Amino acid sequence: MSDCLFCKIIKGEIPSTKVYEDELVYAFKDINPIAPVHVLIIPKQHISMLWDVNEENSAVISHIYEVAGKIAKELGLENGFRVATNCGEDAGQTVFHIHFHLIGGRKLGWEEQ
Ligand code: AMP
Ligand code: ZN
């Protein structure tokens, strides 16, 4: 997707602070963090939103959860962390390349953001 912000970040056309990368996923610091640790984990393949996850592309989603645990450990989030995906308008999705917010480093309330 040539006009997708996160596809451009993956290609290095827009700068980002990389936290992790492998052949399937890219993880980088959120530009507007809501917690001491706020990382976005995205598949390199363009998937717009959770509605578009299906049996053909869902393997990358389970991989993202594996990666999330590894990143959380590396960043010292032994006390816990959250992985969240906003899908659609009511949830406040603003970038339509599916992404997983990994947030931690403080006590997290349930009803926030
Ligand atoms: P969402 O509201 O779930 O779609 O989340 C989009 C996230 O992308 C927000 O937390 C933004 O702060 C973040 N974001 C937007 N542009 C950038 C960027 N250029 N680099 C890093 N994070 C970004
Ligand atoms: Zn994209």
Coordinates of N, CA, C and O and ligand atoms in Angstrom, one line a residue:
M1 N 0.9 -1.2 0.0 CA 0.0 0.0 0.0 C 0.9 1.2 0.0 O 1.5 1.6 1.0
S2 N 1.0 1.9 -1.1 CA 1.9 3.0 -1.3 C 1.6 4.2 -0.4 O 2.4 5.0 0.0
D3 N 0.3 4.4 -0.1 CA -0.1 5.6 0.7 C -0.3 5.3 2.2 O -0.9 6.1 2.9
C4 N 0.2 4.1 2.6 CA 0.0 3.8 4.0 C 1.1 4.2 4.9 O 2.3 3.9 4.6
L5 N 0.9 4.9 5.9 CA 1.9 5.5 6.8 C 2.8 4.3 7.3 O 4.0 4.5 7.3
F6 N 2.2 3.3 7.8 CA 3.0 2.2 8.4 C 3.8 1.4 7.4 O 4.9 0.9 7.6
C7 N 3.2 1.2 6.2 CA 4.0 0.6 5.1 C 5.2 1.5 4.8 O 6.3 1.0 4.5
K8 N 5.1 2.8 4.8 CA 6.2 3.7 4.6 C 7.3 3.6 5.7 O 8.5 3.6 5.4
I9 N 6.8 3.4 6.9 CA 7.7 3.2 8.0 C 8.5 1.9 7.8 O 9.7 1.9 8.0
I10 N 7.8 0.8 7.4 CA 8.5 -0.4 7.2 C 9.6 -0.3 6.1 O 10.7 -0.8 6.2
K11 N 9.3 0.5 5.1 CA 10.2 0.7 4.0 C 11.3 1.7 4.3 O 12.2 1.9 3.5
G12 N 11.2 2.3 5.5 CA 12.2 3.3 5.8 C 12.0 4.7 5.2 O 12.9 5.6 5.3
E13 N 10.8 4.9 4.6 CA 10.6 6.2 3.9 C 10.2 7.2 4.9 O 10.3 8.4 4.6
I14 N 9.7 6.8 6.1 CA 9.4 7.7 7.2 C 10.2 7.1 8.4 O 10.2 5.9 8.6
P15 N 10.9 8.0 9.1 CA 11.8 7.5 10.2 C 11.0 7.0 11.4 O 9.8 7.4 11.6
S16 N 11.6 6.0 12.0 CA 11.0 5.4 13.2 C 12.1 4.9 14.1 O 13.2 4.8 13.7
T17 N 11.8 4.7 15.4 CA 12.8 4.2 16.3 C 12.5 2.7 16.5 O 11.5 2.3 17.1
K18 N 13.3 1.9 15.8 CA 13.1 0.4 15.7 C 13.4 -0.2 17.1 O 14.3 0.1 17.7
V19 N 12.5 -1.1 17.5 CA 12.7 -1.9 18.7 C 13.0 -3.4 18.3 O 13.7 -4.0 19.0
Y20 N 12.4 -3.8 17.3 CA 12.6 -5.2 16.9 C 12.2 -5.4 15.4 O 11.3 -4.7 14.9
E21 N 12.8 -6.3 14.7 CA 12.4 -6.6 13.3 C 12.8 -8.0 13.0 O 13.8 -8.5 13.4
D22 N 11.9 -8.7 12.3 CA 12.3 -10.0 11.6 C 11.6 -10.0 10.3 O 11.1 -9.0 9.8
E23 N 11.6 -11.2 9.6 CA 11.1 -11.2 8.3 C 9.6 -11.0 8.2 O 9.1 -10.5 7.1
L24 N 8.9 -11.1 9.3 CA 7.4 -11.0 9.3 C 6.9 -9.7 9.9 O 5.8 -9.2 9.5
V25 N 7.6 -9.2 10.9 CA 7.1 -8.1 11.7 C 8.1 -7.0 11.9 O 9.3 -7.2 11.8
Y26 N 7.6 -5.8 12.2 CA 8.4 -4.6 12.6 C 7.8 -4.0 13.8 O 6.6 -3.9 14.0
A27 N 8.7 -3.6 14.8 CA 8.2 -3.0 16.0 C 9.0 -1.7 16.2 O 10.2 -1.7 16.0
F28 N 8.3 -0.7 16.6 CA 8.9 0.6 16.8 C 8.2 1.4 17.9 O 7.0 1.1 18.2
K29 N 8.9 2.5 18.4 CA 8.3 3.3 19.4 C 7.1 4.1 18.9 O 7.3 4.8 17.9
D30 N 6.0 4.2 19.7 CA 4.9 5.0 19.3 C 5.4 6.5 19.5 O 6.1 6.9 20.5
I31 N 5.0 7.3 18.5 CA 5.5 8.7 18.5 C 4.8 9.5 19.6 O 5.3 10.6 20.0
N32 N 3.7 9.0 20.2 CA 2.9 9.8 21.2 C 2.6 8.8 22.3 O 1.5 8.4 22.5
P33 N 3.7 8.4 23.1 CA 3.5 7.3 24.1 C 2.5 7.7 25.2 O 2.5 8.8 25.7
I34 N 1.7 6.7 25.6 CA 0.8 6.9 26.7 C 1.3 6.2 28.0 O 0.6 6.2 29.0
A35 N 2.5 5.6 27.9 CA 3.1 5.0 29.1 C 4.6 5.0 28.9 O 5.1 5.2 27.7
P36 N 5.4 4.7 29.9 CA 6.9 4.7 29.8 C 7.3 3.8 28.6 O 8.3 4.1 27.9
V37 N 6.6 2.6 28.5 CA 6.9 1.8 27.3 C 5.7 1.8 26.4 O 4.6 1.5 26.9
H38 N 5.8 2.2 25.2 CA 4.7 2.2 24.2 C 5.3 1.8 22.8 O 5.9 2.7 22.2
V39 N 5.1 0.6 22.5 CA 5.7 0.1 21.2 C 4.6 -0.4 20.3 O 3.6 -0.9 20.8
L40 N 4.7 -0.1 19.0 CA 3.7 -0.6 18.1 C 4.4 -1.8 17.3 O 5.5 -1.7 16.8
I41 N 3.7 -2.9 17.3 CA 4.1 -4.1 16.5 C 3.2 -4.3 15.3 O 2.0 -4.3 15.5
I42 N 3.8 -4.3 14.2 CA 3.0 -4.4 12.9 C 3.5 -5.5 12.0 O 4.7 -5.8 12.0
P43 N 2.6 -6.1 11.3 CA 3.0 -7.1 10.3 C 3.6 -6.4 9.1 O 3.1 -5.3 8.8
K44 N 4.6 -6.9 8.4 CA 5.2 -6.3 7.2 C 4.2 -6.3 6.1 O 4.2 -5.4 5.2
Q45 N 3.4 -7.4 6.1 CA 2.3 -7.5 5.1 C 1.2 -6.5 5.5 O 0.8 -6.4 6.7
H46 N 0.7 -5.7 4.5 CA -0.4 -4.8 4.8 C -1.7 -5.5 5.1 O -2.3 -6.1 4.2
I47 N -2.2 -5.4 6.3 CA -3.5 -5.8 6.7 C -4.2 -4.6 7.3 O -3.6 -4.0 8.2
S48 N -5.3 -4.1 6.9 CA -5.8 -2.8 7.3 C -6.3 -2.8 8.8 O -6.0 -1.9 9.5
M49 N -7.0 -3.9 9.1 CA -7.6 -3.9 10.5 C -8.0 -5.3 10.8 O -7.9 -6.2 10.0
L50 N -8.5 -5.4 12.1 CA -8.8 -6.8 12.6 C -9.8 -7.5 11.8 O -9.8 -8.7 11.6
W51 N -10.8 -6.7 11.2 CA -11.8 -7.4 10.4 C -11.2 -8.1 9.2 O -11.8 -9.0 8.7
D52 N -10.0 -7.7 8.8 CA -9.4 -8.3 7.6 C -8.4 -9.5 8.0 O -7.8 -10.0 7.1
V53 N -8.4 -9.9 9.2 CA -7.6 -11.1 9.6 C -8.4 -12.3 9.2 O -9.6 -12.4 9.5
N54 N -7.8 -13.2 8.5 CA -8.5 -14.4 8.1 C -7.5 -15.6 8.1 O -6.4 -15.5 8.5
E55 N -8.0 -16.8 7.7 CA -7.2 -18.0 7.8 C -6.0 -18.0 7.0 O -5.0 -18.6 7.3
E56 N -5.9 -17.1 6.0 CA -4.7 -17.0 5.1 C -3.6 -16.1 5.7 O -2.5 -16.3 5.4
N57 N -4.0 -15.2 6.5 CA -3.0 -14.3 7.1 C -2.8 -14.3 8.6 O -2.0 -13.5 9.1
S58 N -3.6 -15.2 9.3 CA -3.6 -15.1 10.7 C -2.3 -15.6 11.4 O -2.1 -15.3 12.6
A59 N -1.5 -16.3 10.6 CA -0.2 -16.9 11.3 C 0.6 -15.7 11.8 O 1.2 -15.8 12.9
V60 N 0.6 -14.6 11.1 CA 1.5 -13.5 11.5 C 0.9 -12.9 12.8 O 1.7 -12.3 13.6
I61 N -0.3 -13.0 13.0 CA -0.9 -12.5 14.3 C -0.4 -13.2 15.5 O 0.0 -12.6 16.5
S62 N -0.4 -14.6 15.4 CA 0.1 -15.3 16.5 C 1.6 -15.0 16.7 O 2.1 -15.0 17.8
H63 N 2.3 -14.8 15.6 CA 3.7 -14.5 15.7 C 3.9 -13.2 16.4 O 4.8 -13.0 17.2
I64 N 3.0 -12.2 16.1 CA 3.1 -10.9 16.8 C 3.0 -11.1 18.3 O 3.7 -10.4 19.1
Y65 N 2.1 -12.0 18.8 CA 2.0 -12.2 20.2 C 3.3 -12.8 20.8 O 3.7 -12.5 21.9
E66 N 3.9 -13.7 20.0 CA 5.2 -14.3 20.5 C 6.2 -13.2 20.6 O 6.9 -13.1 21.6
V67 N 6.3 -12.3 19.6 CA 7.2 -11.2 19.6 C 6.9 -10.2 20.8 O 7.8 -9.7 21.4
A68 N 5.7 -10.0 21.0 CA 5.3 -9.1 22.1 C 5.8 -9.5 23.4 O 6.4 -8.7 24.2
G69 N 5.7 -10.8 23.7 CA 6.3 -11.4 24.9 C 7.8 -11.2 25.0 O 8.3 -10.8 26.1
K70 N 8.5 -11.4 23.9 CA 9.9 -11.3 23.9 C 10.3 -9.8 24.1 O 11.2 -9.5 24.9
I71 N 9.6 -8.9 23.5 CA 10.0 -7.5 23.6 C 9.7 -7.0 25.1 O 10.5 -6.3 25.7
A72 N 8.6 -7.5 25.6 CA 8.2 -7.1 27.0 C 9.3 -7.6 28.0 O 9.7 -6.8 28.9
K73 N 9.8 -8.8 27.7 CA 10.8 -9.3 28.6 C 12.1 -8.5 28.4 O 12.7 -8.1 29.4
E74 N 12.5 -8.2 27.2 CA 13.7 -7.4 26.9 C 13.6 -6.0 27.5 O 14.6 -5.5 28.0
L75 N 12.4 -5.5 27.6 CA 12.3 -4.1 28.1 C 12.0 -4.1 29.6 O 11.7 -3.0 30.1
G76 N 12.0 -5.3 30.2 CA 11.9 -5.3 31.7 C 10.5 -5.1 32.2 O 10.4 -4.6 33.3
L77 N 9.5 -5.6 31.5 CA 8.2 -5.4 31.9 C 7.7 -6.6 32.8 O 6.5 -7.1 32.6
E78 N 8.5 -7.0 33.7 CA 8.2 -8.2 34.5 C 6.9 -8.0 35.3 O 6.2 -9.0 35.6
N79 N 6.5 -6.8 35.6 CA 5.3 -6.5 36.4 C 4.0 -6.6 35.6 O 2.9 -6.5 36.1
G80 N 4.2 -6.7 34.3 CA 3.0 -6.8 33.4 C 3.0 -5.8 32.4 O 3.7 -4.8 32.4
F81 N 2.1 -6.0 31.4 CA 2.0 -5.1 30.3 C 0.7 -5.4 29.6 O 0.0 -6.4 29.9
R82 N 0.3 -4.6 28.6 CA -0.9 -4.8 27.8 C -0.6 -4.8 26.3 O 0.3 -4.1 25.9
V83 N -1.3 -5.7 25.6 CA -1.3 -5.6 24.1 C -2.7 -5.3 23.7 O -3.6 -6.0 24.1
A84 N -2.8 -4.2 22.9 CA -4.2 -3.8 22.5 C -4.2 -3.4 21.0 O -3.2 -2.9 20.5
T85 N -5.3 -3.8 20.4 CA -5.5 -3.4 19.0 C -6.9 -2.7 18.9 O -7.9 -3.2 19.3
N86 N -6.8 -1.5 18.3 CA -8.1 -0.8 18.1 C -8.6 -1.2 16.7 O -7.8 -1.1 15.7
C87 N -9.9 -1.5 16.6 CA -10.5 -1.8 15.3 C -11.6 -0.9 15.0 O -12.7 -1.0 15.7
G88 N -11.5 0.0 14.1 CA -12.6 0.8 13.6 C -12.8 2.1 14.5 O -12.0 2.4 15.4
E89 N -13.8 2.8 14.1 CA -14.0 4.2 14.6 C -14.3 4.2 16.1 O -13.7 5.0 16.8
D90 N -15.2 3.4 16.6 CA -15.5 3.4 18.0 C -14.3 3.1 18.9 O -14.3 3.6 20.0
A91 N -13.4 2.3 18.4 CA -12.2 2.0 19.2 C -11.1 3.1 19.0 O -10.1 3.0 19.7
G92 N -11.3 4.0 18.1 CA -10.3 5.1 17.9 C -9.2 4.7 17.0 O -8.1 5.3 17.1
Q93 N -9.4 3.7 16.1 CA -8.3 3.4 15.1 C -8.1 4.6 14.2 O -9.0 5.1 13.6
T94 N -6.8 5.0 14.2 CA -6.5 6.1 13.3 C -5.6 5.8 12.1 O -5.5 6.5 11.1
V95 N -4.8 4.7 12.3 CA -3.9 4.2 11.2 C -4.5 2.9 10.7 O -4.6 1.9 11.5
F96 N -4.7 2.8 9.4 CA -5.4 1.6 8.9 C -4.4 0.6 8.3 O -4.5 0.2 7.1
H97 N -3.4 0.3 9.1 CA -2.5 -0.8 8.9 C -2.5 -1.5 10.3 O -2.0 -0.8 11.3
I98 N -3.0 -2.7 10.4 CA -3.2 -3.3 11.8 C -1.9 -3.2 12.6 O -0.8 -3.4 12.1
H99 N -2.1 -2.8 13.9 CA -1.0 -2.6 14.8 C -1.4 -3.0 16.2 O -2.6 -2.9 16.6
F100 N -0.4 -3.5 16.9 CA -0.6 -4.0 18.3 C 0.2 -3.0 19.2 O 1.4 -3.0 19.1
H101 N -0.6 -2.3 20.1 CA 0.1 -1.4 21.0 C 0.6 -2.3 22.2 O -0.2 -3.0 22.8
L102 N 1.9 -2.2 22.5 CA 2.4 -2.9 23.6 C 2.8 -1.8 24.6 O 3.6 -0.9 24.3
I103 N 2.0 -1.8 25.7 CA 2.2 -0.7 26.7 C 2.5 -1.2 28.1 O 1.9 -2.3 28.5
G104 N 3.3 -0.5 28.8 CA 3.6 -0.9 30.1 C 4.6 0.1 30.8 O 4.9 1.1 30.3
G105 N 5.0 -0.3 32.0 CA 6.0 0.5 32.7 C 5.3 1.4 33.7 O 5.9 2.2 34.4
R106 N 3.9 1.2 33.8 CA 3.2 1.9 34.9 C 1.9 1.1 35.1 O 1.6 0.2 34.3
K107 N 1.2 1.3 36.2 CA -0.1 0.7 36.4 C -1.1 1.2 35.3 O -1.2 2.4 35.1
L108 N -1.8 0.3 34.7 CA -2.7 0.6 33.6 C -4.1 0.5 34.0 O -4.5 -0.6 34.5
G109 N -4.9 1.6 33.9 CA -6.3 1.5 34.2 C -7.0 0.8 33.0 O -6.4 0.7 31.9
W110 N -8.2 0.3 33.2 CA -8.9 -0.3 32.1 C -9.5 0.7 31.2 O -9.4 0.5 30.0
E111 N -10.2 1.7 31.7 CA -10.9 2.6 30.9 C -10.0 3.8 30.6 O -10.1 4.9 31.2
E112 N -9.0 3.7 29.7 CA -8.2 4.8 29.4 C -7.9 4.8 27.9 O -8.1 3.8 27.2
Q113 N -7.6 6.0 27.4 CA -7.4 6.3 25.9 C -8.6 5.8 25.1 O -8.6 4.9 24.4
Ligands
AMP1 P1 -4.5 3.8 16.7 O1 -5.2 5.0 17.3 O2 -4.8 2.5 17.5 O3 -4.8 3.6 15.2 O4 -3.0 4.0 16.9 C1 -2.2 4.7 16.0 C2 -0.9 5.0 16.8 O5 0.1 5.3 15.8 C3 -1.0 6.2 17.8 O6 -0.7 5.7 19.1 C4 0.0 7.2 17.2 O7 0.6 7.9 18.3 C5 0.9 6.3 16.4 N1 1.7 6.9 15.4 C6 1.1 7.7 14.4 N2 2.1 8.1 13.5 C7 3.3 7.6 14.0 C8 4.6 7.6 13.6 N3 5.0 8.3 12.5 N4 5.5 7.0 14.3 C9 5.2 6.3 15.4 N5 3.9 6.2 15.8 C10 3.0 6.8 15.2
ZN2 ZN 0.3 -0.6 5.3

